């Protein structure tokens, strides 16, 4: 449903770039100074090479966007986790370190987008590692 919405948006405005569509789906990355097009496009391209249509099927675009959001958050923004408490006087901030974590997800636990990507990857049977050999995908669960 989400992808059909973005397909119709793109069809009615073909001038939108892949980075524009990503930002529409993930407004947390709308700041083009903090997340320049060149960086967003680099991670979209990396994600497209890692998220196989053979495994992800109709969910491929969502997988690419989640992968990209996770990489942007951890690589560009120095993401430290979800804020659980904050305090203005004497400036205190606390970050969650365990909420919604899958112990086997490793680095994907660092962001909510990574956790969602990892969960979908497991659901779709992609496993932890995807190998594409001669157009066929083999999954290895490490």
mmCIF file of C-alpha atoms in Angstrom:
data_model
loop_
_atom_site.group_PDB
_atom_site.id
_atom_site.type_symbol
_atom_site.label_atom_id
_atom_site.label_comp_id
_atom_site.label_asym_id
_atom_site.label_seq_id
_atom_site.Cartn_x
_atom_site.Cartn_y
_atom_site.Cartn_z
ATOM 1 C CA UNK A 1 0.000 0.000 0.000
ATOM 2 C CA UNK A 2 2.763 2.449 0.938
ATOM 3 C CA UNK A 3 4.704 1.644 -2.206
ATOM 4 C CA UNK A 4 1.657 2.079 -4.432
ATOM 5 C CA UNK A 5 1.167 5.538 -2.909
ATOM 6 C CA UNK A 6 4.744 6.505 -3.757
ATOM 7 C CA UNK A 7 4.431 4.954 -7.215
ATOM 8 C CA UNK A 8 1.421 7.156 -7.910
ATOM 9 C CA UNK A 9 3.256 10.231 -6.537
ATOM 10 C CA UNK A 10 6.222 9.451 -8.795
ATOM 11 C CA UNK A 11 3.980 8.795 -11.821
ATOM 12 C CA UNK A 12 2.331 12.168 -11.420
ATOM 13 C CA UNK A 13 5.684 13.933 -10.886
ATOM 14 C CA UNK A 14 8.508 12.108 -12.706
ATOM 15 C CA UNK A 15 10.895 14.966 -11.846
ATOM 16 C CA UNK A 16 11.190 13.517 -8.325
ATOM 17 C CA UNK A 17 14.524 11.827 -7.746
ATOM 18 C CA UNK A 18 15.034 8.613 -5.751
ATOM 19 C CA UNK A 19 16.387 10.797 -2.917
ATOM 20 C CA UNK A 20 13.196 12.915 -3.041
ATOM 21 C CA UNK A 21 11.001 9.811 -2.761
ATOM 22 C CA UNK A 22 13.126 8.510 0.113
ATOM 23 C CA UNK A 23 12.715 11.816 1.950
ATOM 24 C CA UNK A 24 8.937 11.733 1.408
ATOM 25 C CA UNK A 25 8.822 8.269 2.975
ATOM 26 C CA UNK A 26 11.326 9.122 5.740
ATOM 27 C CA UNK A 27 10.920 12.791 6.696
ATOM 28 C CA UNK A 28 13.511 12.424 9.483
ATOM 29 C CA UNK A 29 16.070 12.750 6.662
ATOM 30 C CA UNK A 30 14.544 15.814 4.971
ATOM 31 C CA UNK A 31 17.423 18.126 5.965
ATOM 32 C CA UNK A 32 19.468 18.323 2.752
ATOM 33 C CA UNK A 33 22.341 20.036 4.558
ATOM 34 C CA UNK A 34 22.727 17.238 7.079
ATOM 35 C CA UNK A 35 21.803 14.537 4.528
ATOM 36 C CA UNK A 36 22.945 15.802 1.099
ATOM 37 C CA UNK A 37 21.639 14.132 -2.052
ATOM 38 C CA UNK A 38 25.052 12.683 -2.842
ATOM 39 C CA UNK A 39 25.105 10.828 0.503
ATOM 40 C CA UNK A 40 21.482 9.674 0.286
ATOM 41 C CA UNK A 41 22.051 8.438 -3.278
ATOM 42 C CA UNK A 42 25.244 6.626 -2.268
ATOM 43 C CA UNK A 43 23.374 4.670 0.427
ATOM 44 C CA UNK A 44 20.368 4.054 -1.852
ATOM 45 C CA UNK A 45 22.749 2.563 -4.422
ATOM 46 C CA UNK A 46 24.517 0.465 -1.779
ATOM 47 C CA UNK A 47 21.154 -0.765 -0.477
ATOM 48 C CA UNK A 48 19.933 -1.635 -3.981
ATOM 49 C CA UNK A 49 22.993 -3.843 -4.421
ATOM 50 C CA UNK A 50 22.307 -5.631 -1.104
ATOM 51 C CA UNK A 51 18.507 -5.981 -1.070
ATOM 52 C CA UNK A 52 17.735 -8.596 -3.689
ATOM 53 C CA UNK A 53 14.385 -8.535 -5.486
ATOM 54 C CA UNK A 54 14.528 -12.355 -5.568
ATOM 55 C CA UNK A 55 14.259 -12.418 -1.772
ATOM 56 C CA UNK A 56 12.437 -9.186 -0.964
ATOM 57 C CA UNK A 57 9.891 -9.222 -3.819
ATOM 58 C CA UNK A 58 7.284 -6.490 -3.359
ATOM 59 C CA UNK A 59 9.035 -5.338 -0.181
ATOM 60 C CA UNK A 60 12.315 -4.537 -1.969
ATOM 61 C CA UNK A 61 11.783 -0.768 -2.070
ATOM 62 C CA UNK A 62 10.889 -0.683 1.620
ATOM 63 C CA UNK A 63 14.011 -2.738 2.369
ATOM 64 C CA UNK A 64 16.167 -0.325 0.367
ATOM 65 C CA UNK A 65 14.697 2.657 2.218
ATOM 66 C CA UNK A 66 15.087 1.073 5.672
ATOM 67 C CA UNK A 67 18.679 0.055 4.891
ATOM 68 C CA UNK A 68 19.398 3.607 3.690
ATOM 69 C CA UNK A 69 17.771 5.229 6.733
ATOM 70 C CA UNK A 70 19.809 3.020 9.062
ATOM 71 C CA UNK A 71 23.088 3.822 7.308
ATOM 72 C CA UNK A 72 22.310 7.534 7.201
ATOM 73 C CA UNK A 73 21.428 7.606 10.907
ATOM 74 C CA UNK A 74 24.502 5.690 12.015
ATOM 75 C CA UNK A 75 26.992 7.122 9.541
ATOM 76 C CA UNK A 76 26.036 10.749 9.142
ATOM 77 C CA UNK A 77 24.219 11.696 12.298
ATOM 78 C CA UNK A 78 26.191 9.716 14.845
ATOM 79 C CA UNK A 79 22.988 8.082 16.077
ATOM 80 C CA UNK A 80 23.281 7.125 19.743
ATOM 81 C CA UNK A 81 19.901 5.526 20.362
ATOM 82 C CA UNK A 82 16.406 6.574 21.256
ATOM 83 C CA UNK A 83 16.058 9.277 23.879
ATOM 84 C CA UNK A 84 14.198 7.897 26.907
ATOM 85 C CA UNK A 85 14.592 10.864 29.274
ATOM 86 C CA UNK A 86 15.705 14.428 28.889
ATOM 87 C CA UNK A 87 16.204 17.283 31.277
ATOM 88 C CA UNK A 88 16.629 20.973 30.474
ATOM 89 C CA UNK A 89 18.183 22.266 33.724
ATOM 90 C CA UNK A 90 21.707 20.829 34.042
ATOM 91 C CA UNK A 91 21.227 19.270 30.553
ATOM 92 C CA UNK A 92 20.721 15.533 31.061
ATOM 93 C CA UNK A 93 19.856 13.067 28.282
ATOM 94 C CA UNK A 94 19.380 9.287 28.576
ATOM 95 C CA UNK A 95 19.288 6.851 25.680
ATOM 96 C CA UNK A 96 17.567 3.484 25.492
ATOM 97 C CA UNK A 97 19.922 0.584 25.087
ATOM 98 C CA UNK A 98 17.541 -2.364 25.213
ATOM 99 C CA UNK A 99 14.099 -1.417 23.897
ATOM 100 C CA UNK A 100 12.851 -3.602 21.043
ATOM 101 C CA UNK A 101 16.195 -5.302 20.559
ATOM 102 C CA UNK A 102 16.864 -8.629 18.922
ATOM 103 C CA UNK A 103 20.074 -9.983 20.408
ATOM 104 C CA UNK A 104 21.042 -11.588 17.098
ATOM 105 C CA UNK A 105 20.617 -8.324 15.141
ATOM 106 C CA UNK A 106 23.938 -6.812 16.233
ATOM 107 C CA UNK A 107 24.567 -3.443 14.566
ATOM 108 C CA UNK A 108 21.041 -3.337 13.127
ATOM 109 C CA UNK A 109 19.821 -2.680 16.696
ATOM 110 C CA UNK A 110 21.391 0.791 16.612
ATOM 111 C CA UNK A 111 18.365 2.450 14.968
ATOM 112 C CA UNK A 112 14.626 1.808 14.694
ATOM 113 C CA UNK A 113 15.053 1.555 10.907
ATOM 114 C CA UNK A 114 17.791 -1.048 11.303
ATOM 115 C CA UNK A 115 15.628 -3.096 13.656
ATOM 116 C CA UNK A 116 12.737 -2.971 11.205
ATOM 117 C CA UNK A 117 15.047 -3.892 8.306
ATOM 118 C CA UNK A 118 16.468 -6.818 10.262
ATOM 119 C CA UNK A 119 13.011 -8.022 11.295
ATOM 120 C CA UNK A 120 11.732 -7.918 7.694
ATOM 121 C CA UNK A 121 14.908 -9.574 6.439
ATOM 122 C CA UNK A 122 14.350 -12.464 8.841
ATOM 123 C CA UNK A 123 10.634 -12.656 8.018
ATOM 124 C CA UNK A 124 11.325 -12.838 4.301
ATOM 125 C CA UNK A 125 13.880 -15.586 4.785
ATOM 126 C CA UNK A 126 16.817 -13.483 3.692
ATOM 127 C CA UNK A 127 18.799 -14.509 6.753
ATOM 128 C CA UNK A 128 21.690 -12.485 7.987
ATOM 129 C CA UNK A 129 23.803 -12.754 4.853
ATOM 130 C CA UNK A 130 22.631 -12.780 1.255
ATOM 131 C CA UNK A 131 24.787 -14.142 -1.520
ATOM 132 C CA UNK A 132 23.755 -13.666 -5.120
ATOM 133 C CA UNK A 133 25.389 -16.218 -7.383
ATOM 134 C CA UNK A 134 24.580 -16.389 -11.092
ATOM 135 C CA UNK A 135 21.297 -14.581 -10.588
ATOM 136 C CA UNK A 136 20.152 -16.895 -7.808
ATOM 137 C CA UNK A 137 20.103 -15.967 -4.144
ATOM 138 C CA UNK A 138 21.413 -18.254 -1.429
ATOM 139 C CA UNK A 139 20.803 -17.251 2.178
ATOM 140 C CA UNK A 140 23.151 -18.065 5.003
ATOM 141 C CA UNK A 141 21.955 -17.546 8.532
ATOM 142 C CA UNK A 142 25.023 -16.887 10.661
#
